[in-house]
Short mmCIF file of C-alpha atoms and ligand atoms in Angstrom, two decimals:
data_model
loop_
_atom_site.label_atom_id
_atom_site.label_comp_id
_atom_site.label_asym_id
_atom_site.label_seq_id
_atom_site.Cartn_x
_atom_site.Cartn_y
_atom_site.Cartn_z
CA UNK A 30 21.17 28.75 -7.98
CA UNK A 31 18.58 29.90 -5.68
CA UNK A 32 16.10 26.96 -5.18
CA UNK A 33 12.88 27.63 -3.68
CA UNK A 34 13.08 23.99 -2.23
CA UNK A 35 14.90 20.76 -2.91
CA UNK A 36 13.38 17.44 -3.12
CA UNK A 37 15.03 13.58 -2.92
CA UNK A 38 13.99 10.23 -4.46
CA UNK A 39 14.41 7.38 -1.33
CA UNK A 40 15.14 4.28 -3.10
CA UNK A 41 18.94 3.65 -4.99
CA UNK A 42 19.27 7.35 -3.68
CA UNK A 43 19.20 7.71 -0.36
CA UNK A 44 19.28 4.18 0.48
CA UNK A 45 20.82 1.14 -1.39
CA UNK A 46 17.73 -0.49 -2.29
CA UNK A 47 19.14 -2.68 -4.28
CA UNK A 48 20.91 -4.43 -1.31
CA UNK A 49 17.92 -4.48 0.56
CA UNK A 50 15.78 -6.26 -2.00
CA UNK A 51 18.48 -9.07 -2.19
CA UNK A 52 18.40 -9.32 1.67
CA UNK A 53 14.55 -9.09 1.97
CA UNK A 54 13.99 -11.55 -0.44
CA UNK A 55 16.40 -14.00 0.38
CA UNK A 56 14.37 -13.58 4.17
CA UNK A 57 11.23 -14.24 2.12
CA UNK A 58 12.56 -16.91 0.27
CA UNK A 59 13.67 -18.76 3.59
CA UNK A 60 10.72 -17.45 5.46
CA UNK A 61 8.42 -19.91 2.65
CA UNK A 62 10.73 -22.54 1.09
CA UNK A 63 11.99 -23.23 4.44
CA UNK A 64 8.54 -23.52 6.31
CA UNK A 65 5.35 -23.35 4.49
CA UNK A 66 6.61 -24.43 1.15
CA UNK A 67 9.37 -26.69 2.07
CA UNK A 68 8.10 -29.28 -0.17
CA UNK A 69 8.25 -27.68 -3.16
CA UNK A 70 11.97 -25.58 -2.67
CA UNK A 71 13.23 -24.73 -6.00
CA UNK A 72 16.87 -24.11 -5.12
CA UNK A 73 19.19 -22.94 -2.50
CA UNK A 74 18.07 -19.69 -2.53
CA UNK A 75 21.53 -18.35 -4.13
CA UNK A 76 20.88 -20.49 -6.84
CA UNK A 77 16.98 -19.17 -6.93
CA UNK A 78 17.94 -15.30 -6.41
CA UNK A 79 19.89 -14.96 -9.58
CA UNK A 80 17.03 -16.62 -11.94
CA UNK A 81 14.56 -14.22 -10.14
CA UNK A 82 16.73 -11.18 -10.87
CA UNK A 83 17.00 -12.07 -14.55
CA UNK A 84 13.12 -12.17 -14.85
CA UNK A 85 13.05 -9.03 -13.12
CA UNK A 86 15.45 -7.31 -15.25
CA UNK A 87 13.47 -9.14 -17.90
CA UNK A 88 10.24 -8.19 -17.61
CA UNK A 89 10.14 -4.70 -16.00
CA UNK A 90 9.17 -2.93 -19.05
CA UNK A 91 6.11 -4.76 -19.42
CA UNK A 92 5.16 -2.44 -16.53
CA UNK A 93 6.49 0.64 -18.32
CA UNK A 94 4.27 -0.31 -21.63
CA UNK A 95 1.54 -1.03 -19.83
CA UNK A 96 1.17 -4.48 -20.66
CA UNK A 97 0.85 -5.60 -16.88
CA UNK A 98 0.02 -4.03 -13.25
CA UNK A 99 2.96 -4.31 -11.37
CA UNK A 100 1.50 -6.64 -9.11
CA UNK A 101 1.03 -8.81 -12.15
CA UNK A 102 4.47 -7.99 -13.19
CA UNK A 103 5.68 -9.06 -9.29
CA UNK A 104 3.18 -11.99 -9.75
CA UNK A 105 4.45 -13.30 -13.02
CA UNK A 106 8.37 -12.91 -12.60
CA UNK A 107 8.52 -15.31 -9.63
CA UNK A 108 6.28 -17.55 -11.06
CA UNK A 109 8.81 -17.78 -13.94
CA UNK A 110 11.42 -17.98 -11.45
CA UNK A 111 10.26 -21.12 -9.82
CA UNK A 112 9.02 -22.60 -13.63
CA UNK A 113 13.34 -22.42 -14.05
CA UNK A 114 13.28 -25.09 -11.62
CA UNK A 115 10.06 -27.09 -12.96
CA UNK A 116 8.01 -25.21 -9.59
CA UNK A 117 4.18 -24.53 -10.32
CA UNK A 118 2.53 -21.80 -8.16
CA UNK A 119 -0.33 -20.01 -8.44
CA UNK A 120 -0.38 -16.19 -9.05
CA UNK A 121 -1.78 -16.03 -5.01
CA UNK A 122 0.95 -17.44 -3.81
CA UNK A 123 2.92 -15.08 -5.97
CA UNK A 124 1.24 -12.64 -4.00
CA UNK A 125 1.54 -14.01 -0.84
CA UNK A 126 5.72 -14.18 -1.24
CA UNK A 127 5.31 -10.47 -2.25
CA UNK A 128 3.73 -9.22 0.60
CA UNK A 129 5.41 -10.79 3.12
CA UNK A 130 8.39 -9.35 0.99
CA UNK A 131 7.00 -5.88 1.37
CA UNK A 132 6.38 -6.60 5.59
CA UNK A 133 9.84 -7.27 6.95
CA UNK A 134 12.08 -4.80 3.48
CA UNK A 135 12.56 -1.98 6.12
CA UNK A 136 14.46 -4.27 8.14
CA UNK A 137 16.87 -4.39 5.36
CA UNK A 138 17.38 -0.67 4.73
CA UNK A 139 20.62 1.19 5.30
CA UNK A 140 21.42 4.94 3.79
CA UNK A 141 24.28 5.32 1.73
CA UNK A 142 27.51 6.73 3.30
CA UNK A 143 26.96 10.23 2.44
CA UNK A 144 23.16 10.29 2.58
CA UNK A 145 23.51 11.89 6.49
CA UNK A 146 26.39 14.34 5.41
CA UNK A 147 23.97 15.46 2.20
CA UNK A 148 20.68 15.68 4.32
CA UNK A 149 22.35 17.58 7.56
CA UNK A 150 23.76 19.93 4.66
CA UNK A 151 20.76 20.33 3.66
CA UNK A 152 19.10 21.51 7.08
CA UNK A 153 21.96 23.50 7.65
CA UNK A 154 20.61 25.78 4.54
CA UNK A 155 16.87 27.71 5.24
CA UNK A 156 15.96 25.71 2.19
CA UNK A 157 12.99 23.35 2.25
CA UNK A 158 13.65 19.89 1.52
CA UNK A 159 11.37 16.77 1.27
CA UNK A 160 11.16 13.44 -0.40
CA UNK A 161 8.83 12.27 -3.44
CA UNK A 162 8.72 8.53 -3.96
CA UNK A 163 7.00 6.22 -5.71
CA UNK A 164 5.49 2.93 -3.54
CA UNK A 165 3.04 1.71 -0.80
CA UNK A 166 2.92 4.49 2.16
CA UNK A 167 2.98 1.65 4.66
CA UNK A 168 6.40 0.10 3.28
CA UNK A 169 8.00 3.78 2.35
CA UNK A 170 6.82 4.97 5.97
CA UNK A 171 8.15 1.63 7.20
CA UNK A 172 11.63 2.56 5.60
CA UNK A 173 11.91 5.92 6.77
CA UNK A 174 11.16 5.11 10.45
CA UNK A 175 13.72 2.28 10.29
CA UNK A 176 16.27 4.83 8.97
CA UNK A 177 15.33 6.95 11.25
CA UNK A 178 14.63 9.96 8.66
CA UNK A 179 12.18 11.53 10.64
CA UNK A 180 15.21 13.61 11.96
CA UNK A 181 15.17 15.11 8.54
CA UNK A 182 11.54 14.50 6.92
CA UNK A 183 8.57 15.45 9.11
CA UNK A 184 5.25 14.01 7.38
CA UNK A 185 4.34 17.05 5.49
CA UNK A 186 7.76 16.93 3.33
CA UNK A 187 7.18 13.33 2.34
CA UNK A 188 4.87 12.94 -0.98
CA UNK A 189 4.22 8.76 -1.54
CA UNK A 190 3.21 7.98 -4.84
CA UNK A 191 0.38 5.77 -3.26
CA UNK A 192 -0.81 7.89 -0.89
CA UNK A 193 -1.64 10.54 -3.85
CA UNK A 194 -2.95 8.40 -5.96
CA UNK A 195 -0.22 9.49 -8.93
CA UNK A 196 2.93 8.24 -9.22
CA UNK A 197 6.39 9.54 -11.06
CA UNK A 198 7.68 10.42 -13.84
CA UNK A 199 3.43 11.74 -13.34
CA UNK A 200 4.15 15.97 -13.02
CA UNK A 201 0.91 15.83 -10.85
CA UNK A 202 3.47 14.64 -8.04
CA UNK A 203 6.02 17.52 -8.17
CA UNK A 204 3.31 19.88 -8.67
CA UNK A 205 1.73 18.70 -5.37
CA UNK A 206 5.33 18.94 -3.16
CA UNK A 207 6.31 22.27 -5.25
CA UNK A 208 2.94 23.88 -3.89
CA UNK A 209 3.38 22.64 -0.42
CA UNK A 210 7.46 23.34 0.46
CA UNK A 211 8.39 25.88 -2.62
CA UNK A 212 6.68 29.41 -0.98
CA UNK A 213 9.57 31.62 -3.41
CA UNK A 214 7.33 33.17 -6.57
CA UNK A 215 10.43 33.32 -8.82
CA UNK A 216 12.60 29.99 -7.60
CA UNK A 217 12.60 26.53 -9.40
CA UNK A 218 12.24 23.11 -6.89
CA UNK A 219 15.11 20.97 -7.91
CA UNK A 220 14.68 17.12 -7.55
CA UNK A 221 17.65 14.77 -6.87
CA UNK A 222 17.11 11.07 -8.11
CA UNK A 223 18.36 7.98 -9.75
CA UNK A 224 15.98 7.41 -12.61
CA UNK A 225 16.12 8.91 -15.52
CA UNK A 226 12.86 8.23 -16.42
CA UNK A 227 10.95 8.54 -13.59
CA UNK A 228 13.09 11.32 -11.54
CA UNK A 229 14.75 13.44 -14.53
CA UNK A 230 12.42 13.16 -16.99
CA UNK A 231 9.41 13.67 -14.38
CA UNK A 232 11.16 16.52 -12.66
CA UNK A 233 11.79 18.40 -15.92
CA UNK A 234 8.37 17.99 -17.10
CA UNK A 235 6.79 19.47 -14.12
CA UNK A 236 9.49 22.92 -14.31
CA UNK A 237 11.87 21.38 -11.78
CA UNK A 238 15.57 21.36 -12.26
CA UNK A 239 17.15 18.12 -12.09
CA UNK A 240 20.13 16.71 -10.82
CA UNK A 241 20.82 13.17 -12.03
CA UNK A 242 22.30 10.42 -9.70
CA UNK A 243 23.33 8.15 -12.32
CA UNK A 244 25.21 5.38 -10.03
CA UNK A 245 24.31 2.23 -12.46
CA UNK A 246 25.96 4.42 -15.42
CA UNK A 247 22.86 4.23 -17.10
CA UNK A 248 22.79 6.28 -20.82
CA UNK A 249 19.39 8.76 -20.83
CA UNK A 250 16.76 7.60 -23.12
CA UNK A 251 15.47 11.01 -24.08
CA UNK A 252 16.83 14.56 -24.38
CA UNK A 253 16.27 16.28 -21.27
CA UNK A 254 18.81 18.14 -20.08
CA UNK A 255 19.47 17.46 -16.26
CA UNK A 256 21.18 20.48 -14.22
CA UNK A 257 24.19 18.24 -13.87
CA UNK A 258 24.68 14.14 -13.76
CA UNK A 259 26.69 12.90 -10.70
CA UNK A 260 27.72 8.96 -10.04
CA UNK A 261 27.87 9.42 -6.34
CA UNK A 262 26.02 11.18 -3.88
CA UNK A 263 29.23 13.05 -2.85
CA UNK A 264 29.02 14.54 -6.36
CA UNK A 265 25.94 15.73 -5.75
CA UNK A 266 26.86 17.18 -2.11
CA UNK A 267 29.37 18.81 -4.23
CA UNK A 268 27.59 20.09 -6.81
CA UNK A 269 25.33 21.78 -4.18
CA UNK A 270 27.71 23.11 -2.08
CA UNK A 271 28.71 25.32 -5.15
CA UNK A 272 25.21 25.91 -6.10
CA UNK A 273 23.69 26.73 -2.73
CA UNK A 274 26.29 26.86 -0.24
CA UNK A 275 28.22 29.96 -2.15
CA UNK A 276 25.04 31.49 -3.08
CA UNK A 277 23.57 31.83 0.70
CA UNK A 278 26.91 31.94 2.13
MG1 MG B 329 15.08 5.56 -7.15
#
């Protein structure tokens, strides 16, 4: 396939978010119940982290059905969290814990194994590549430059949901990065990501192919047909080299 540019998701693609959000917020959790807050510490703060993941997992699609901002959704589940352990806060302190979350997550960052070996494959190729993800532009840009991306994304590849003012599965996002890297007339973009919802079903709205990095064996929740589904990001170098790597030789 002949793709008139290629563009990645960051986080649980590029980069094991996941891990980092543990890390960070066991920092956070320290940073406050360990200073500021020390008088009213729920838990040891693997006895905390748990509770908060369930309310995360728990509560997320209030966010999707619109019942809550996420800030309201990040406000809420870690006042829940802390209500486990008989903790009042108040949603400003909520905040406060999330922010200072959101200051010191790049320190937490690392790229997946074959996240180098995919995006050197990719600058090998005269294909334009860039990144489209959804967050604050001072945290994503905070991420990148502690990855040290910049060797692969200069600022006019990188499209932050925030920074637009539109955010994915939105097609106004694509549409944005397809008419800034993709100059073919005839070639689809292709977008590489781990969320079905957000990165397939967003990608194939706006035209794109999509190539679906489903690592958390997730099952689709509509009907969209992705170019290919991959568990692992050497998959997807795989399924690339065949695609692009034959096809320009
Ligand atoms: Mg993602």
């Amino acid at each position: 396939m002949n793709w008139g540019c290629v563009c990645l998701d960051l986080d649980n693609t590029l980069i094991d978010y996941e891990a980092a959000f543990k890390k960070g917020m066991h920092y956070t959790f320290h940073h406050f119940f360990d200073g500021n807050w020390s008088q009213i510490k729920p838990a040891d703060k693997d006895e905390w982290f748990p509770v908060f993941k369930k309310q995360c997992n728990e509560l997320f699609d209030n966010i999707k059905l619109k019942n809550w901002s996420k800030q309201e959704y990040q406000q809420i589940r870690f006042i829940k969290s802390l209500q486990y352990f008989q903790i009042e806060i108040t949603p400003e302190m909520a905040w406060e814990f999330q922010s200072y979350f959101y200051s010191i997550v790049h320190l937490f960052v690392e790229p997946f194994q074959s996240a180098p070996l995919l995006l050197n494959k990719l600058s090998e190729r005269n294909i334009p590549f860039g990144l489209i993800t959804n967050g604050r532009t001072y945290v994503q840009k905070n991420k990148l430059k502690a990855l040290n991306f910049e060797r692969w994304f200069s600022p006019e590849n990188i499209f932050i949901s925030q920074e637009y003012g539109v955010a994915k599965p939105n097609s106004k996002l694509f549409e944005i990065a397809h008419h800034s890297l993709n100059k073919s007339t005839s070639s689809p973009s292709l977008y590489i990501g781990d969320s079905w919802e957000l990165d397939v079903v967003g990608a194939i709205n706006a035209g794109w192919d999509a190539i679906y990095l489903n690592s958390r064996e997730k099952v689709p929740t509509t009907n969209h047909q992705p170019l290919q589904t991959c568990r692992t990001l050497n998959e997807v170098i795989e399924v690339l080299g065949k695609e692009i790597i034959e096809e320009r030789g």
